[in-house]
Amino acid sequence: MERRPGVPRLLREINDRAALELLLATGPMTRGQIGDLTGLSKVTASQTLARLEERGLVEVVGAQAGGRGPNAALYSVIASSAYVAGLEVGPDLISTAVADIHGRTVAEVTVDPDGHDDPVPVVHDAIVKACRSAKVSLGKLRGVVIGTPGVVDPRSGDVRFSFDLPGWHEGIHEALAGDLKREVTIENDVNLAAIAERADGAAKGLDDFVLLWAGRGLGLAVVLGGKLHRGRSGSAGEIGYLPVPGVPLPEDIRTEPGRLPSLAGGLQSLVSAEAVAELARGYGFAAESAGECVRVAIEAGEAGEPLLDDIAHRLALGVAAVCVILDPGLVVLAGEVGHAGGAALNERVEEAVARICPVRPQVDTSTVTGNPVLRGAVLAALGQAREELI
């Protein structure tokens, strides 16, 4: 029989991976539970856990009472075996969260770019401050994911254009990786919000849904078959450019060096936060923000219904266009307008969509607590770190 000296090592690696994945997914387990769920014998499960202990990846965290025999040891992945950093970058603030391998946030800080145009030192400073707050060395980070507005080029990893972040140009992705001495991922902020929604929010566990973000900007994240759909150029979901009836088209959307495309016209001009606030003033509801305008209209009862109907009709133009092509089943409304509208806006959008297209999706409000973009960045970084660890 031909000898295959690499097979035992490969089997050990497969067993170690299976046990580690199980512990990361489900939490503390006994040797017997790990064996039952992975199909490993008691002896093999014990050997696997011993190897993981030697590598400093798992530890005994307690005991589980059983039958007549002794209590069984409970094993868990060591929380400090790896850390990740997630960032949300905006024009005025950079929020950074550091989490352990279980996804528990151990520190969160916000810094002001203070007018600095070069993103590299600003991001570096934000991550260093978050690591210092978490008492974690920069070298312990196994994943760094940065959420930004705009289109991210899947080939270069750079932000191809962003109205709010002119300093994030070609070459920044490589410069950040060189500065931090580790791989860095830049991802569209709305895509990251969808990752958080699927993990912890209204779309938990769903394989097909879209998330429409209506805030200062307008964006759409598409999840199909459990995976984000970014498109060949990374532009999938740039719904702000969607042509809609009665609204001028953007005059010139070409991108050239030193020049950003126009966003005048299209769906953006109807349901961005600025557009909603202007619409609300026309109905007599003035407030400091678009979200507050929507909340005031809801509290006004019957007097606020015309404004809510108008906002829902505008949103429905975009939702219907997406649904007749993708038929996602669920549409999650996020951003300040979506959050403020709640059930009152959801119901109106559902009805408005049903009137203009043959698809009637379920419309829900995002239920992710805290900062969904930041949470999504942490979750994306965790996926990278766990894969590396395994």
Short mmCIF file of C-alpha atoms in Angstrom, two decimals, residues 9-339:
data_model
loop_
_atom_site.label_atom_id
_atom_site.label_comp_id
_atom_site.label_asym_id
_atom_site.label_seq_id
_atom_site.Cartn_x
_atom_site.Cartn_y
_atom_site.Cartn_z
CA ARG A 9 -1.16 15.56 9.93
CA LEU A 10 -3.97 16.59 7.60
CA LEU A 11 -6.50 14.65 9.67
CA ARG A 12 -5.23 16.31 12.84
CA GLU A 13 -5.62 19.73 11.21
CA ILE A 14 -9.15 18.87 10.07
CA ASN A 15 -10.08 17.69 13.57
CA ASP A 16 -8.55 20.76 15.20
CA ARG A 17 -10.41 23.03 12.80
CA ALA A 18 -13.74 21.27 13.40
CA ALA A 19 -13.41 21.52 17.18
CA LEU A 20 -12.29 25.14 17.10
CA GLU A 21 -15.09 26.18 14.75
CA LEU A 22 -17.62 24.46 16.98
CA LEU A 23 -16.36 26.16 20.13
CA LEU A 24 -16.33 29.57 18.45
CA ALA A 25 -19.85 29.09 17.14
CA THR A 26 -21.53 27.61 20.22
CA GLY A 27 -19.44 28.52 23.25
CA PRO A 28 -18.19 26.28 26.08
CA MET A 29 -18.64 22.54 25.51
CA THR A 30 -17.50 19.29 27.08
CA ARG A 31 -15.20 16.80 25.37
CA GLY A 32 -18.16 14.45 24.92
CA GLN A 33 -20.32 17.16 23.32
CA ILE A 34 -17.53 18.06 20.92
CA GLY A 35 -17.10 14.40 20.01
CA ASP A 36 -20.83 13.90 19.45
CA LEU A 37 -21.20 16.97 17.22
CA THR A 38 -18.02 16.44 15.19
CA GLY A 39 -18.15 12.64 15.00
CA LEU A 40 -14.81 12.28 16.76
CA SER A 41 -14.17 9.45 19.19
CA LYS A 42 -13.53 10.30 22.84
CA VAL A 43 -9.84 9.56 22.42
CA THR A 44 -9.53 11.69 19.27
CA ALA A 45 -11.54 14.53 20.84
CA SER A 46 -9.22 14.46 23.86
CA GLN A 47 -6.14 14.56 21.64
CA THR A 48 -7.60 17.42 19.64
CA LEU A 49 -8.36 19.49 22.73
CA ALA A 50 -4.88 18.77 24.11
CA ARG A 51 -3.30 20.13 20.93
CA LEU A 52 -5.48 23.24 21.03
CA GLU A 53 -4.56 23.77 24.68
CA GLU A 54 -0.85 23.48 23.83
CA ARG A 55 -1.30 26.13 21.13
CA GLY A 56 -2.88 28.47 23.69
CA LEU A 57 -6.23 28.49 21.91
CA VAL A 58 -8.57 26.72 24.35
CA GLU A 59 -8.83 26.37 28.11
CA VAL A 60 -11.04 24.74 30.73
CA VAL A 61 -13.54 27.31 31.99
CA GLY A 62 -15.68 25.21 34.31
CA ALA A 63 -17.40 21.89 34.72
CA GLN A 64 -20.75 20.43 33.76
CA ALA A 65 -22.52 18.17 36.21
CA GLY A 66 -23.39 14.81 34.68
CA GLY A 67 -24.76 11.53 35.93
CA ARG A 68 -23.09 9.32 38.48
CA GLY A 69 -19.57 9.97 37.22
CA PRO A 70 -17.33 12.98 37.78
CA ASN A 71 -18.26 16.38 36.35
CA ALA A 72 -17.11 16.93 32.77
CA ALA A 73 -14.69 19.77 32.01
CA LEU A 74 -16.06 22.61 29.89
CA TYR A 75 -13.71 23.92 27.20
CA SER A 76 -13.81 27.35 25.58
CA VAL A 77 -11.69 29.30 23.14
CA ILE A 78 -9.43 31.68 25.06
CA ALA A 79 -10.87 35.16 24.54
CA SER A 80 -7.43 36.80 24.36
CA SER A 81 -6.13 34.40 21.70
CA ALA A 82 -6.91 37.06 19.09
CA TYR A 83 -8.44 40.50 18.80
CA VAL A 84 -9.93 42.50 15.93
CA ALA A 85 -10.57 46.15 15.18
CA GLY A 86 -13.59 47.56 13.36
CA LEU A 87 -13.82 51.19 12.26
CA GLU A 88 -16.48 53.51 10.90
CA VAL A 89 -14.96 56.46 9.07
CA GLY A 90 -16.96 59.60 8.46
CA PRO A 91 -16.06 63.16 7.49
CA ASP A 92 -16.17 64.39 11.09
CA LEU A 93 -15.53 61.35 13.32
CA ILE A 94 -13.81 57.98 13.29
CA SER A 95 -15.26 55.36 15.62
CA THR A 96 -13.15 52.31 16.48
CA ALA A 97 -14.08 49.17 18.39
CA VAL A 98 -11.72 46.43 19.55
CA ALA A 99 -13.27 43.02 20.22
CA ASP A 100 -11.95 39.66 21.41
CA ILE A 101 -12.23 36.46 19.40
CA HIS A 102 -15.73 35.84 20.82
CA GLY A 103 -16.91 39.18 19.40
CA ARG A 104 -17.19 40.91 22.76
CA THR A 105 -16.29 44.60 22.49
CA VAL A 106 -13.54 45.41 24.98
CA ALA A 107 -13.00 49.05 24.00
CA GLU A 108 -14.63 51.68 21.82
CA VAL A 109 -13.23 55.13 21.10
CA THR A 110 -14.11 58.04 18.82
CA VAL A 111 -11.56 60.49 17.44
CA ASP A 112 -11.86 63.70 15.46
CA PRO A 113 -9.78 63.82 12.26
CA ASP A 114 -9.38 67.52 13.06
CA GLY A 115 -9.06 68.51 9.43
CA HIS A 116 -6.24 66.08 8.55
CA ASP A 117 -6.45 65.11 4.89
CA ASP A 118 -4.20 62.04 5.03
CA PRO A 119 -6.26 59.07 6.32
CA VAL A 120 -3.24 56.94 7.23
CA PRO A 121 -2.07 58.74 10.41
CA VAL A 122 -5.68 59.42 11.43
CA VAL A 123 -6.66 55.74 11.19
CA HIS A 124 -3.42 54.70 12.87
CA ASP A 125 -4.09 57.06 15.76
CA ALA A 126 -7.69 55.81 16.13
CA ILE A 127 -6.62 52.15 16.26
CA VAL A 128 -3.74 52.83 18.67
CA LYS A 129 -6.06 54.72 21.03
CA ALA A 130 -8.64 51.90 20.94
CA CYS A 131 -5.96 49.26 21.57
CA ARG A 132 -4.55 51.30 24.43
CA SER A 133 -8.02 51.60 25.94
CA ALA A 134 -8.49 47.83 25.59
CA LYS A 135 -4.98 47.15 26.97
CA VAL A 136 -4.27 45.14 23.83
CA SER A 137 -1.08 45.42 21.80
CA LEU A 138 -1.41 46.33 18.13
CA GLY A 139 0.34 43.05 17.31
CA LYS A 140 -2.57 41.04 18.75
CA LEU A 141 -4.97 42.28 16.09
CA ARG A 142 -5.80 39.52 13.61
CA GLY A 143 -8.31 41.50 11.56
CA VAL A 144 -8.93 45.16 10.70
CA VAL A 145 -12.03 46.22 8.74
CA ILE A 146 -12.83 49.84 7.93
CA GLY A 147 -16.30 51.00 6.91
CA THR A 148 -16.53 54.06 4.66
CA PRO A 149 -19.18 55.69 2.48
CA GLY A 150 -18.67 55.37 -1.25
CA VAL A 151 -17.74 52.66 -3.72
CA VAL A 152 -14.92 50.25 -2.85
CA ASP A 153 -13.03 48.82 -5.83
CA PRO A 154 -12.90 45.03 -5.33
CA ARG A 155 -9.66 44.81 -7.34
CA SER A 156 -7.56 47.36 -5.48
CA GLY A 157 -9.45 47.47 -2.17
CA ASP A 158 -9.50 51.27 -2.37
CA VAL A 159 -12.41 53.66 -2.08
CA ARG A 160 -12.94 54.63 -5.69
CA PHE A 161 -14.86 57.74 -4.83
CA SER A 162 -16.59 59.19 -1.81
CA PHE A 163 -18.12 62.65 -1.58
CA ASP A 164 -17.47 62.85 2.14
CA LEU A 165 -13.91 61.47 2.11
CA PRO A 166 -11.91 63.11 -0.70
CA GLY A 167 -8.65 62.03 0.95
CA TRP A 168 -9.50 58.36 0.51
CA HIS A 169 -8.02 57.96 -2.95
CA GLU A 170 -6.22 55.21 -4.83
CA GLY A 171 -3.28 53.83 -2.86
CA ILE A 172 -4.73 54.41 0.62
CA HIS A 173 -5.53 50.70 1.09
CA GLU A 174 -1.92 49.70 0.45
CA ALA A 175 -0.61 52.58 2.55
CA LEU A 176 -2.77 51.56 5.53
CA ALA A 177 -1.66 47.93 5.31
CA GLY A 178 1.98 49.05 5.19
CA ASP A 179 1.56 51.42 8.11
CA LEU A 180 -0.25 48.90 10.33
CA LYS A 181 1.90 45.98 9.11
CA ARG A 182 -1.11 43.74 8.55
CA GLU A 183 -3.86 43.13 6.03
CA VAL A 184 -6.60 45.76 6.09
CA THR A 185 -10.04 45.57 4.49
CA ILE A 186 -12.04 48.62 3.42
CA GLU A 187 -15.77 47.96 2.97
CA ASN A 188 -18.80 50.03 2.09
CA ASP A 189 -20.52 51.17 5.28
CA VAL A 190 -24.03 50.06 4.25
CA ASN A 191 -22.72 46.59 3.40
CA LEU A 192 -21.31 46.36 6.92
CA ALA A 193 -24.66 47.43 8.38
CA ALA A 194 -26.24 44.51 6.49
CA ILE A 195 -23.68 42.09 7.98
CA ALA A 196 -24.71 43.27 11.45
CA GLU A 197 -28.41 43.02 10.53
CA ARG A 198 -28.02 39.39 9.44
CA ALA A 199 -26.12 38.50 12.60
CA ASP A 200 -28.08 40.39 15.25
CA GLY A 201 -31.00 42.24 13.70
CA ALA A 202 -34.22 42.06 11.72
CA ALA A 203 -32.64 39.82 9.06
CA LYS A 204 -31.06 37.39 11.52
CA GLY A 205 -30.26 34.11 9.78
CA LEU A 206 -31.86 35.13 6.47
CA ASP A 207 -30.04 34.35 3.22
CA ASP A 208 -31.89 36.87 1.02
CA PHE A 209 -32.73 40.46 1.94
CA VAL A 210 -31.84 44.05 1.13
CA LEU A 211 -31.07 46.90 3.50
CA LEU A 212 -31.98 50.42 2.42
CA TRP A 213 -30.05 53.08 4.31
CA ALA A 214 -31.69 56.51 4.25
CA GLY A 215 -29.59 59.06 6.06
CA ARG A 216 -27.16 61.78 5.06
CA GLY A 217 -26.51 59.57 2.07
CA LEU A 218 -28.59 56.87 0.44
CA GLY A 219 -27.34 53.32 0.00
CA LEU A 220 -28.48 49.75 -0.49
CA ALA A 221 -26.89 46.49 0.60
CA VAL A 222 -27.88 43.31 -1.22
CA VAL A 223 -27.53 39.91 0.45
CA LEU A 224 -28.22 36.91 -1.79
CA GLY A 225 -27.62 33.31 -0.79
CA GLY A 226 -26.14 34.50 2.48
CA LYS A 227 -23.45 36.58 0.77
CA LEU A 228 -23.08 40.27 0.02
CA HIS A 229 -23.51 41.08 -3.65
CA ARG A 230 -21.04 43.86 -4.50
CA GLY A 231 -21.07 43.68 -8.29
CA ARG A 232 -18.12 43.51 -10.66
CA SER A 233 -16.96 47.07 -9.93
CA GLY A 234 -18.19 47.24 -6.33
CA SER A 235 -21.03 49.58 -7.29
CA ALA A 236 -23.98 47.29 -6.54
CA GLY A 237 -26.35 49.13 -4.22
CA GLU A 238 -25.55 52.69 -5.35
CA ILE A 239 -29.29 53.31 -5.40
CA GLY A 240 -28.92 57.06 -5.03
CA TYR A 241 -28.32 57.20 -8.78
CA LEU A 242 -31.58 55.35 -9.56
CA PRO A 243 -33.61 57.31 -12.15
CA VAL A 244 -37.12 57.97 -10.81
CA PRO A 245 -40.19 59.63 -12.38
CA GLY A 246 -40.40 63.38 -12.10
CA VAL A 247 -36.82 63.85 -10.90
CA PRO A 248 -33.99 65.16 -13.09
CA LEU A 249 -31.25 62.68 -13.91
CA PRO A 250 -27.74 63.31 -12.58
CA GLU A 251 -26.08 65.61 -15.09
CA ASP A 252 -22.72 63.86 -15.37
CA ILE A 253 -21.72 60.76 -13.40
CA ARG A 254 -18.30 60.26 -14.96
CA THR A 255 -15.38 60.04 -12.56
CA GLU A 256 -12.04 61.58 -13.47
CA PRO A 257 -8.87 62.30 -11.47
CA GLY A 258 -9.59 65.10 -9.03
CA ARG A 259 -13.27 65.17 -9.92
CA LEU A 260 -16.22 63.54 -8.20
CA PRO A 261 -19.41 62.57 -10.03
CA SER A 262 -22.57 64.59 -9.63
CA LEU A 263 -25.27 63.34 -7.28
CA ALA A 264 -27.85 65.95 -8.25
CA GLY A 265 -31.00 64.12 -9.30
CA GLY A 266 -32.03 60.49 -9.00
CA LEU A 267 -33.51 58.83 -5.91
CA GLN A 268 -30.92 60.55 -3.70
CA SER A 269 -32.64 63.87 -4.31
CA LEU A 270 -35.93 62.46 -2.94
CA VAL A 271 -35.10 60.51 0.22
CA SER A 272 -31.73 61.62 1.56
CA ALA A 273 -31.86 63.17 5.03
CA GLU A 274 -31.53 66.61 3.49
CA ALA A 275 -34.41 65.95 1.08
CA VAL A 276 -36.67 64.55 3.82
CA ALA A 277 -35.96 67.52 6.11
CA GLU A 278 -36.83 69.92 3.28
CA LEU A 279 -40.01 67.96 2.52
CA ALA A 280 -41.00 68.04 6.19
CA ARG A 281 -40.63 71.82 6.33
CA GLY A 282 -43.09 72.04 3.47
CA TYR A 283 -45.61 70.15 5.61
CA GLY A 284 -44.94 72.38 8.60
CA PHE A 285 -42.68 69.97 10.53
CA ALA A 286 -39.35 71.64 11.19
CA ALA A 287 -36.73 69.99 13.40
CA GLU A 288 -32.97 69.73 13.76
CA SER A 289 -32.67 66.53 11.70
CA ALA A 290 -34.62 64.44 9.21
CA GLY A 291 -35.08 61.70 11.80
CA GLU A 292 -36.51 64.16 14.29
CA CYS A 293 -38.87 65.52 11.61
CA VAL A 294 -40.22 62.01 11.05
CA ARG A 295 -40.63 61.40 14.79
CA VAL A 296 -42.50 64.69 15.22
CA ALA A 297 -44.82 63.77 12.34
CA ILE A 298 -45.61 60.40 13.93
CA GLU A 299 -46.34 62.05 17.28
CA ALA A 300 -48.64 64.52 15.53
CA GLY A 301 -51.01 61.68 14.63
CA GLU A 302 -53.45 62.46 11.83
CA ALA A 303 -51.75 65.78 11.07
CA GLY A 304 -48.48 64.00 10.28
CA GLU A 305 -49.93 61.32 8.02
CA PRO A 306 -49.60 63.25 4.72
CA LEU A 307 -45.85 63.70 5.32
CA LEU A 308 -45.38 60.02 6.19
CA ASP A 309 -47.36 59.02 3.10
CA ASP A 310 -45.17 61.22 0.92
CA ILE A 311 -41.93 59.82 2.38
CA ALA A 312 -43.23 56.25 1.97
CA HIS A 313 -44.15 56.93 -1.67
CA ARG A 314 -40.64 58.22 -2.35
CA LEU A 315 -39.00 55.25 -0.66
CA ALA A 316 -41.33 52.88 -2.52
CA LEU A 317 -39.94 54.05 -5.86
CA GLY A 318 -36.56 52.64 -4.91
CA VAL A 319 -37.86 49.59 -3.08
CA ALA A 320 -40.13 48.58 -5.97
CA ALA A 321 -37.30 48.90 -8.50
CA VAL A 322 -35.16 46.59 -6.39
CA CYS A 323 -37.92 44.10 -5.65
CA VAL A 324 -39.07 43.51 -9.22
CA ILE A 325 -35.50 42.48 -10.06
CA LEU A 326 -34.36 40.66 -6.91
CA ASP A 327 -37.58 39.75 -5.05
CA PRO A 328 -35.65 39.62 -1.76
CA GLY A 329 -38.64 38.94 0.51
CA LEU A 330 -37.41 41.32 3.23
CA VAL A 331 -36.47 44.99 3.01
CA VAL A 332 -34.83 46.48 6.10
CA LEU A 333 -35.06 50.25 6.50
CA ALA A 334 -32.05 51.73 8.27
CA GLY A 335 -30.35 55.09 8.69
CA GLU A 336 -31.91 57.97 10.57
CA VAL A 337 -35.04 58.14 8.41
CA GLY A 338 -35.71 54.38 8.57
CA HIS A 339 -35.09 54.19 12.32
#
